[in-house]
Amino acid sequence: LWVHTARLAEAVEIVDWVEASNTPTSPFREASVATVRAWLDVLDGRFEAAVEDARVAVRASEADETARATRGLPALVATPGHGLPG
């Protein structure tokens, strides 16, 4: 949500906080964090990093047995990375 409202610094702080948390990780959490990182990469012009983060999110969503994580959003985020680099 912070990415979508152009509050990029806050988005970075939140995903850093989530990743540093000592709570057990889950595929949904991994997919969510990687998707946000991919959005941030795109907005910063780091398209190859965006594609890699989106791939991490897709792999994590495929491992999510709760069906809360989706492959659609990370795949969408990766699209600019496939067509816009330098």
PDB file of N, CA and C in Angstrom:
ATOM      1  N   LEU A   1       0.815  -1.191   0.000  1.00  0.00           N
ATOM      2  CA  LEU A   1       0.000   0.000   0.000  1.00  0.00           C
ATOM      3  C   LEU A   1       0.860   1.257   0.000  1.00  0.00           C
ATOM      4  N   TRP A   2       1.953   1.259   0.755  1.00  0.00           N
ATOM      5  CA  TRP A   2       2.805   2.448   0.795  1.00  0.00           C
ATOM      6  C   TRP A   2       3.411   2.711  -0.572  1.00  0.00           C
ATOM      7  N   VAL A   3       3.707   1.678  -1.330  1.00  0.00           N
ATOM      8  CA  VAL A   3       4.250   1.875  -2.674  1.00  0.00           C
ATOM      9  C   VAL A   3       3.211   2.560  -3.543  1.00  0.00           C
ATOM     10  N   HIS A   4       1.975   2.124  -3.468  1.00  0.00           N
ATOM     11  CA  HIS A   4       0.911   2.671  -4.306  1.00  0.00           C
ATOM     12  C   HIS A   4       0.553   4.106  -3.951  1.00  0.00           C
ATOM     13  N   THR A   5       0.903   4.546  -2.759  1.00  0.00           N
ATOM     14  CA  THR A   5       0.590   5.910  -2.372  1.00  0.00           C
ATOM     15  C   THR A   5       1.827   6.801  -2.450  1.00  0.00           C
ATOM     16  N   ALA A   6       2.864   6.328  -3.119  1.00  0.00           N
ATOM     17  CA  ALA A   6       4.108   7.078  -3.344  1.00  0.00           C
ATOM     18  C   ALA A   6       4.858   7.388  -2.051  1.00  0.00           C
ATOM     19  N   ARG A   7       4.660   6.560  -1.055  1.00  0.00           N
ATOM     20  CA  ARG A   7       5.404   6.713   0.200  1.00  0.00           C
ATOM     21  C   ARG A   7       6.496   5.650   0.216  1.00  0.00           C
ATOM     22  N   LEU A   8       7.440   5.832  -0.690  1.00  0.00           N
ATOM     23  CA  LEU A   8       8.438   4.805  -0.950  1.00  0.00           C
ATOM     24  C   LEU A   8       9.375   4.578   0.235  1.00  0.00           C
ATOM     25  N   ALA A   9       9.789   5.634   0.901  1.00  0.00           N
ATOM     26  CA  ALA A   9      10.685   5.460   2.049  1.00  0.00           C
ATOM     27  C   ALA A   9      10.019   4.620   3.132  1.00  0.00           C
ATOM     28  N   GLU A  10       8.732   4.883   3.367  1.00  0.00           N
ATOM     29  CA  GLU A  10       8.007   4.100   4.359  1.00  0.00           C
ATOM     30  C   GLU A  10       7.862   2.648   3.926  1.00  0.00           C
ATOM     31  N   ALA A  11       7.669   2.420   2.634  1.00  0.00           N
ATOM     32  CA  ALA A  11       7.569   1.046   2.123  1.00  0.00           C
ATOM     33  C   ALA A  11       8.864   0.287   2.379  1.00  0.00           C
ATOM     34  N   VAL A  12       9.984   0.940   2.128  1.00  0.00           N
ATOM     35  CA  VAL A  12      11.284   0.303   2.382  1.00  0.00           C
ATOM     36  C   VAL A  12      11.424  -0.022   3.867  1.00  0.00           C
ATOM     37  N   GLU A  13      11.080   0.925   4.725  1.00  0.00           N
ATOM     38  CA  GLU A  13      11.178   0.691   6.168  1.00  0.00           C
ATOM     39  C   GLU A  13      10.314  -0.485   6.608  1.00  0.00           C
ATOM     40  N   ILE A  14       9.121  -0.567   6.063  1.00  0.00           N
ATOM     41  CA  ILE A  14       8.208  -1.644   6.466  1.00  0.00           C
ATOM     42  C   ILE A  14       8.727  -3.000   6.022  1.00  0.00           C
ATOM     43  N   VAL A  15       9.163  -3.135   4.773  1.00  0.00           N
ATOM     44  CA  VAL A  15       9.643  -4.450   4.339  1.00  0.00           C
ATOM     45  C   VAL A  15      10.946  -4.809   5.038  1.00  0.00           C
ATOM     46  N   ASP A  16      11.792  -3.826   5.326  1.00  0.00           N
ATOM     47  CA  ASP A  16      13.000  -4.116   6.104  1.00  0.00           C
ATOM     48  C   ASP A  16      12.623  -4.618   7.493  1.00  0.00           C
ATOM     49  N   TRP A  17      11.616  -3.985   8.105  1.00  0.00           N
ATOM     50  CA  TRP A  17      11.157  -4.397   9.428  1.00  0.00           C
ATOM     51  C   TRP A  17      10.587  -5.811   9.381  1.00  0.00           C
ATOM     52  N   VAL A  18       9.783  -6.105   8.370  1.00  0.00           N
ATOM     53  CA  VAL A  18       9.195  -7.445   8.241  1.00  0.00           C
ATOM     54  C   VAL A  18      10.296  -8.485   8.067  1.00  0.00           C
ATOM     55  N   GLU A  19      11.263  -8.200   7.202  1.00  0.00           N
ATOM     56  CA  GLU A  19      12.344  -9.165   6.978  1.00  0.00           C
ATOM     57  C   GLU A  19      13.200  -9.362   8.223  1.00  0.00           C
ATOM     58  N   ALA A  20      13.349  -8.332   9.048  1.00  0.00           N
ATOM     59  CA  ALA A  20      14.162  -8.444  10.256  1.00  0.00           C
ATOM     60  C   ALA A  20      13.411  -9.092  11.413  1.00  0.00           C
ATOM     61  N   SER A  21      12.121  -9.242  11.270  1.00  0.00           N
ATOM     62  CA  SER A  21      11.304  -9.812  12.334  1.00  0.00           C
ATOM     63  C   SER A  21      11.739 -11.240  12.638  1.00  0.00           C
ATOM     64  N   ASN A  22      11.692 -11.592  13.911  1.00  0.00           N
ATOM     65  CA  ASN A  22      12.060 -12.959  14.290  1.00  0.00           C
ATOM     66  C   ASN A  22      10.856 -13.901  14.301  1.00  0.00           C
ATOM     67  N   THR A  23       9.729 -13.416  13.794  1.00  0.00           N
ATOM     68  CA  THR A  23       8.560 -14.298  13.679  1.00  0.00           C
ATOM     69  C   THR A  23       8.790 -15.284  12.543  1.00  0.00           C
ATOM     70  N   PRO A  24       8.157 -16.441  12.604  1.00  0.00           N
ATOM     71  CA  PRO A  24       8.360 -17.437  11.553  1.00  0.00           C
ATOM     72  C   PRO A  24       7.934 -16.890  10.189  1.00  0.00           C
ATOM     73  N   THR A  25       8.733 -17.184   9.196  1.00  0.00           N
ATOM     74  CA  THR A  25       8.409 -16.742   7.847  1.00  0.00           C
ATOM     75  C   THR A  25       7.412 -17.711   7.212  1.00  0.00           C
ATOM     76  N   SER A  26       6.803 -17.267   6.141  1.00  0.00           N
ATOM     77  CA  SER A  26       5.852 -18.110   5.420  1.00  0.00           C
ATOM     78  C   SER A  26       5.970 -17.772   3.935  1.00  0.00           C
ATOM     79  N   PRO A  27       5.501 -18.654   3.071  1.00  0.00           N
ATOM     80  CA  PRO A  27       5.521 -18.329   1.639  1.00  0.00           C
ATOM     81  C   PRO A  27       4.740 -17.049   1.328  1.00  0.00           C
ATOM     82  N   PHE A  28       3.620 -16.823   2.017  1.00  0.00           N
ATOM     83  CA  PHE A  28       2.841 -15.607   1.787  1.00  0.00           C
ATOM     84  C   PHE A  28       3.655 -14.367   2.140  1.00  0.00           C
ATOM     85  N   ARG A  29       4.318 -14.424   3.282  1.00  0.00           N
ATOM     86  CA  ARG A  29       5.167 -13.292   3.699  1.00  0.00           C
ATOM     87  C   ARG A  29       6.291 -13.070   2.706  1.00  0.00           C
ATOM     88  N   GLU A  30       6.956 -14.136   2.297  1.00  0.00           N
ATOM     89  CA  GLU A  30       8.050 -14.013   1.336  1.00  0.00           C
ATOM     90  C   GLU A  30       7.559 -13.424   0.019  1.00  0.00           C
ATOM     91  N   ALA A  31       6.401 -13.888  -0.444  1.00  0.00           N
ATOM     92  CA  ALA A  31       5.843 -13.379  -1.699  1.00  0.00           C
ATOM     93  C   ALA A  31       5.478 -11.908  -1.570  1.00  0.00           C
ATOM     94  N   SER A  32       4.910 -11.529  -0.454  1.00  0.00           N
ATOM     95  CA  SER A  32       4.505 -10.141  -0.250  1.00  0.00           C
ATOM     96  C   SER A  32       5.709  -9.208  -0.216  1.00  0.00           C
ATOM     97  N   VAL A  33       6.723  -9.580   0.543  1.00  0.00           N
ATOM     98  CA  VAL A  33       7.921  -8.743   0.652  1.00  0.00           C
ATOM     99  C   VAL A  33       8.627  -8.656  -0.699  1.00  0.00           C
ATOM    100  N   ALA A  34       8.775  -9.771  -1.385  1.00  0.00           N
ATOM    101  CA  ALA A  34       9.458  -9.748  -2.677  1.00  0.00           C
ATOM    102  C   ALA A  34       8.682  -8.934  -3.710  1.00  0.00           C
ATOM    103  N   THR A  35       7.361  -8.967  -3.656  1.00  0.00           N
ATOM    104  CA  THR A  35       6.551  -8.163  -4.574  1.00  0.00           C
ATOM    105  C   THR A  35       6.763  -6.671  -4.317  1.00  0.00           C
ATOM    106  N   VAL A  36       6.766  -6.277  -3.056  1.00  0.00           N
ATOM    107  CA  VAL A  36       7.015  -4.865  -2.731  1.00  0.00           C
ATOM    108  C   VAL A  36       8.414  -4.466  -3.184  1.00  0.00           C
ATOM    109  N   ARG A  37       9.395  -5.319  -2.928  1.00  0.00           N
ATOM    110  CA  ARG A  37      10.759  -5.019  -3.369  1.00  0.00           C
ATOM    111  C   ARG A  37      10.809  -4.863  -4.895  1.00  0.00           C
ATOM    112  N   ALA A  38      10.080  -5.702  -5.605  1.00  0.00           N
ATOM    113  CA  ALA A  38      10.055  -5.602  -7.072  1.00  0.00           C
ATOM    114  C   ALA A  38       9.459  -4.268  -7.513  1.00  0.00           C
ATOM    115  N   TRP A  39       8.358  -3.841  -6.886  1.00  0.00           N
ATOM    116  CA  TRP A  39       7.774  -2.527  -7.207  1.00  0.00           C
ATOM    117  C   TRP A  39       8.791  -1.431  -6.971  1.00  0.00           C
ATOM    118  N   LEU A  40       9.467  -1.476  -5.831  1.00  0.00           N
ATOM    119  CA  LEU A  40      10.459  -0.454  -5.510  1.00  0.00           C
ATOM    120  C   LEU A  40      11.598  -0.462  -6.521  1.00  0.00           C
ATOM    121  N   ASP A  41      12.013  -1.648  -6.938  1.00  0.00           N
ATOM    122  CA  ASP A  41      13.073  -1.749  -7.953  1.00  0.00           C
ATOM    123  C   ASP A  41      12.645  -1.077  -9.261  1.00  0.00           C
ATOM    124  N   VAL A  42      11.429  -1.355  -9.696  1.00  0.00           N
ATOM    125  CA  VAL A  42      10.929  -0.756 -10.943  1.00  0.00           C
ATOM    126  C   VAL A  42      10.933   0.762 -10.830  1.00  0.00           C
ATOM    127  N   LEU A  43      10.419   1.269  -9.731  1.00  0.00           N
ATOM    128  CA  LEU A  43      10.330   2.719  -9.561  1.00  0.00           C
ATOM    129  C   LEU A  43      11.690   3.387  -9.476  1.00  0.00           C
ATOM    130  N   ASP A  44      12.694   2.610  -9.089  1.00  0.00           N
ATOM    131  CA  ASP A  44      14.053   3.135  -8.997  1.00  0.00           C
ATOM    132  C   ASP A  44      14.864   2.839 -10.259  1.00  0.00           C
ATOM    133  N   GLY A  45      14.229   2.219 -11.261  1.00  0.00           N
ATOM    134  CA  GLY A  45      14.914   1.930 -12.515  1.00  0.00           C
ATOM    135  C   GLY A  45      15.821   0.713 -12.481  1.00  0.00           C
ATOM    136  N   ARG A  46      15.697  -0.096 -11.455  1.00  0.00           N
ATOM    137  CA  ARG A  46      16.514  -1.321 -11.348  1.00  0.00           C
ATOM    138  C   ARG A  46      15.693  -2.494 -11.891  1.00  0.00           C
ATOM    139  N   PHE A  47      15.602  -2.556 -13.210  1.00  0.00           N
ATOM    140  CA  PHE A  47      14.678  -3.490 -13.844  1.00  0.00           C
ATOM    141  C   PHE A  47      15.104  -4.946 -13.706  1.00  0.00           C
ATOM    142  N   GLU A  48      16.395  -5.225 -13.800  1.00  0.00           N
ATOM    143  CA  GLU A  48      16.848  -6.612 -13.632  1.00  0.00           C
ATOM    144  C   GLU A  48      16.577  -7.092 -12.206  1.00  0.00           C
ATOM    145  N   ALA A  49      16.795  -6.229 -11.233  1.00  0.00           N
ATOM    146  CA  ALA A  49      16.497  -6.584  -9.839  1.00  0.00           C
ATOM    147  C   ALA A  49      15.001  -6.802  -9.652  1.00  0.00           C
ATOM    148  N   ALA A  50      14.190  -5.997 -10.345  1.00  0.00           N
ATOM    149  CA  ALA A  50      12.730  -6.157 -10.260  1.00  0.00           C
ATOM    150  C   ALA A  50      12.304  -7.523 -10.774  1.00  0.00           C
ATOM    151  N   VAL A  51      12.880  -7.936 -11.879  1.00  0.00           N
ATOM    152  CA  VAL A  51      12.546  -9.248 -12.438  1.00  0.00           C
ATOM    153  C   VAL A  51      12.943 -10.347 -11.451  1.00  0.00           C
ATOM    154  N   GLU A  52      14.118 -10.241 -10.868  1.00  0.00           N
ATOM    155  CA  GLU A  52      14.562 -11.269  -9.924  1.00  0.00           C
ATOM    156  C   GLU A  52      13.674 -11.290  -8.677  1.00  0.00           C
ATOM    157  N   ASP A  53      13.346 -10.120  -8.133  1.00  0.00           N
ATOM    158  CA  ASP A  53      12.459 -10.081  -6.968  1.00  0.00           C
ATOM    159  C   ASP A  53      11.079 -10.647  -7.307  1.00  0.00           C
ATOM    160  N   ALA A  54      10.591 -10.346  -8.499  1.00  0.00           N
ATOM    161  CA  ALA A  54       9.297 -10.892  -8.920  1.00  0.00           C
ATOM    162  C   ALA A  54       9.357 -12.409  -9.037  1.00  0.00           C
ATOM    163  N   ARG A  55      10.474 -12.923  -9.516  1.00  0.00           N
ATOM    164  CA  ARG A  55      10.626 -14.389  -9.598  1.00  0.00           C
ATOM    165  C   ARG A  55      10.610 -15.015  -8.208  1.00  0.00           C
ATOM    166  N   VAL A  56      11.270 -14.365  -7.262  1.00  0.00           N
ATOM    167  CA  VAL A  56      11.249 -14.852  -5.879  1.00  0.00           C
ATOM    168  C   VAL A  56       9.805 -14.883  -5.379  1.00  0.00           C
ATOM    169  N   ALA A  57       9.052 -13.828  -5.667  1.00  0.00           N
ATOM    170  CA  ALA A  57       7.656 -13.761  -5.231  1.00  0.00           C
ATOM    171  C   ALA A  57       6.807 -14.846  -5.879  1.00  0.00           C
ATOM    172  N   VAL A  58       7.024 -15.095  -7.160  1.00  0.00           N
ATOM    173  CA  VAL A  58       6.263 -16.135  -7.853  1.00  0.00           C
ATOM    174  C   VAL A  58       6.570 -17.498  -7.242  1.00  0.00           C
ATOM    175  N   ARG A  59       7.851 -17.793  -7.021  1.00  0.00           N
ATOM    176  CA  ARG A  59       8.220 -19.087  -6.418  1.00  0.00           C
ATOM    177  C   ARG A  59       7.599 -19.233  -5.029  1.00  0.00           C
ATOM    178  N   ALA A  60       7.634 -18.159  -4.245  1.00  0.00           N
ATOM    179  CA  ALA A  60       7.052 -18.221  -2.908  1.00  0.00           C
ATOM    180  C   ALA A  60       5.540 -18.421  -2.985  1.00  0.00           C
ATOM    181  N   SER A  61       4.889 -17.748  -3.920  1.00  0.00           N
ATOM    182  CA  SER A  61       3.431 -17.902  -4.028  1.00  0.00           C
ATOM    183  C   SER A  61       3.054 -19.309  -4.460  1.00  0.00           C
ATOM    184  N   GLU A  62       3.889 -19.926  -5.270  1.00  0.00           N
ATOM    185  CA  GLU A  62       3.622 -21.312  -5.676  1.00  0.00           C
ATOM    186  C   GLU A  62       3.742 -22.274  -4.505  1.00  0.00           C
ATOM    187  N   ALA A  63       4.524 -21.897  -3.499  1.00  0.00           N
ATOM    188  CA  ALA A  63       4.692 -22.744  -2.317  1.00  0.00           C
ATOM    189  C   ALA A  63       3.657 -22.446  -1.237  1.00  0.00           C
ATOM    190  N   ASP A  64       2.826 -21.437  -1.457  1.00  0.00           N
ATOM    191  CA  ASP A  64       1.843 -21.033  -0.456  1.00  0.00           C
ATOM    192  C   ASP A  64       0.617 -21.941  -0.518  1.00  0.00           C
ATOM    193  N   GLU A  65       0.492 -22.810   0.470  1.00  0.00           N
ATOM    194  CA  GLU A  65      -0.628 -23.753   0.500  1.00  0.00           C
ATOM    195  C   GLU A  65      -1.923 -23.107   0.972  1.00  0.00           C
ATOM    196  N   THR A  66      -1.861 -21.876   1.468  1.00  0.00           N
ATOM    197  CA  THR A  66      -3.067 -21.194   1.940  1.00  0.00           C
ATOM    198  C   THR A  66      -3.814 -20.508   0.800  1.00  0.00           C
ATOM    199  N   ALA A  67      -3.182 -20.374  -0.339  1.00  0.00           N
ATOM    200  CA  ALA A  67      -3.747 -19.698  -1.514  1.00  0.00           C
ATOM    201  C   ALA A  67      -3.952 -18.201  -1.281  1.00  0.00           C
ATOM    202  N   ARG A  68      -3.269 -17.637  -0.287  1.00  0.00           N
ATOM    203  CA  ARG A  68      -3.359 -16.187  -0.067  1.00  0.00           C
ATOM    204  C   ARG A  68      -2.424 -15.430  -0.995  1.00  0.00           C
ATOM    205  N   ALA A  69      -1.296 -16.026  -1.346  1.00  0.00           N
ATOM    206  CA  ALA A  69      -0.343 -15.379  -2.248  1.00  0.00           C
ATOM    207  C   ALA A  69      -0.740 -15.685  -3.685  1.00  0.00           C
ATOM    208  N   THR A  70      -0.552 -14.726  -4.542  1.00  0.00           N
ATOM    209  CA  THR A  70      -0.900 -14.904  -5.945  1.00  0.00           C
ATOM    210  C   THR A  70       0.303 -14.656  -6.837  1.00  0.00           C
ATOM    211  N   ARG A  71       0.372 -15.378  -7.923  1.00  0.00           N
ATOM    212  CA  ARG A  71       1.465 -15.190  -8.883  1.00  0.00           C
ATOM    213  C   ARG A  71       1.199 -13.995  -9.793  1.00  0.00           C
ATOM    214  N   GLY A  72      -0.041 -13.555  -9.888  1.00  0.00           N
ATOM    215  CA  GLY A  72      -0.412 -12.513 -10.842  1.00  0.00           C
ATOM    216  C   GLY A  72       0.278 -11.185 -10.605  1.00  0.00           C
ATOM    217  N   LEU A  73       0.272 -10.701  -9.385  1.00  0.00           N
ATOM    218  CA  LEU A  73       0.860  -9.401  -9.110  1.00  0.00           C
ATOM    219  C   LEU A  73       2.369  -9.396  -9.335  1.00  0.00           C
ATOM    220  N   PRO A  74       3.125 -10.382  -8.829  1.00  0.00           N
ATOM    221  CA  PRO A  74       4.560 -10.355  -9.118  1.00  0.00           C
ATOM    222  C   PRO A  74       4.859 -10.444 -10.614  1.00  0.00           C
ATOM    223  N   ALA A  75       4.071 -11.209 -11.336  1.00  0.00           N
ATOM    224  CA  ALA A  75       4.282 -11.302 -12.788  1.00  0.00           C
ATOM    225  C   ALA A  75       4.031  -9.953 -13.448  1.00  0.00           C
ATOM    226  N   LEU A  76       3.019  -9.234 -12.988  1.00  0.00           N
ATOM    227  CA  LEU A  76       2.730  -7.900 -13.514  1.00  0.00           C
ATOM    228  C   LEU A  76       3.871  -6.944 -13.219  1.00  0.00           C
ATOM    229  N   VAL A  77       4.396  -6.999 -12.002  1.00  0.00           N
ATOM    230  CA  VAL A  77       5.498  -6.110 -11.611  1.00  0.00           C
ATOM    231  C   VAL A  77       6.732  -6.380 -12.463  1.00  0.00           C
ATOM    232  N   ALA A  78       6.971  -7.631 -12.832  1.00  0.00           N
ATOM    233  CA  ALA A  78       8.149  -7.981 -13.625  1.00  0.00           C
ATOM    234  C   ALA A  78       8.057  -7.487 -15.056  1.00  0.00           C
ATOM    235  N   THR A  79       6.874  -7.199 -15.544  1.00  0.00           N
ATOM    236  CA  THR A  79       6.702  -6.831 -16.950  1.00  0.00           C
ATOM    237  C   THR A  79       7.570  -5.656 -17.373  1.00  0.00           C
ATOM    238  N   PRO A  80       7.605  -4.538 -16.629  1.00  0.00           N
ATOM    239  CA  PRO A  80       8.486  -3.443 -17.061  1.00  0.00           C
ATOM    240  C   PRO A  80       9.952  -3.851 -17.111  1.00  0.00           C
ATOM    241  N   GLY A  81      10.350  -4.739 -16.219  1.00  0.00           N
ATOM    242  CA  GLY A  81      11.729  -5.195 -16.192  1.00  0.00           C
ATOM    243  C   GLY A  81      12.125  -5.971 -17.419  1.00  0.00           C
ATOM    244  N   HIS A  82      11.152  -6.570 -18.068  1.00  0.00           N
ATOM    245  CA  HIS A  82      11.455  -7.332 -19.276  1.00  0.00           C
ATOM    246  C   HIS A  82      11.572  -6.437 -20.508  1.00  0.00           C
ATOM    247  N   GLY A  83      10.977  -5.249 -20.449  1.00  0.00           N
ATOM    248  CA  GLY A  83      10.945  -4.457 -21.661  1.00  0.00           C
ATOM    249  C   GLY A  83      11.570  -3.080 -21.596  1.00  0.00           C
ATOM    250  N   LEU A  84      12.020  -2.631 -20.419  1.00  0.00           N
ATOM    251  CA  LEU A  84      12.478  -1.264 -20.310  1.00  0.00           C
ATOM    252  C   LEU A  84      13.946  -1.051 -19.958  1.00  0.00           C
ATOM    253  N   PRO A  85      14.753  -2.083 -19.753  1.00  0.00           N
ATOM    254  CA  PRO A  85      16.124  -1.786 -19.328  1.00  0.00           C
ATOM    255  C   PRO A  85      16.880  -0.984 -20.383  1.00  0.00           C
ATOM    256  N   GLY A  86      17.776  -0.121 -19.856  1.00  0.00           N
ATOM    257  CA  GLY A  86      18.671   0.752 -20.568  1.00  0.00           C
ATOM    258  C   GLY A  86      18.656   0.724 -21.993  1.00  0.00           C
TER     259      GLY A  86
END
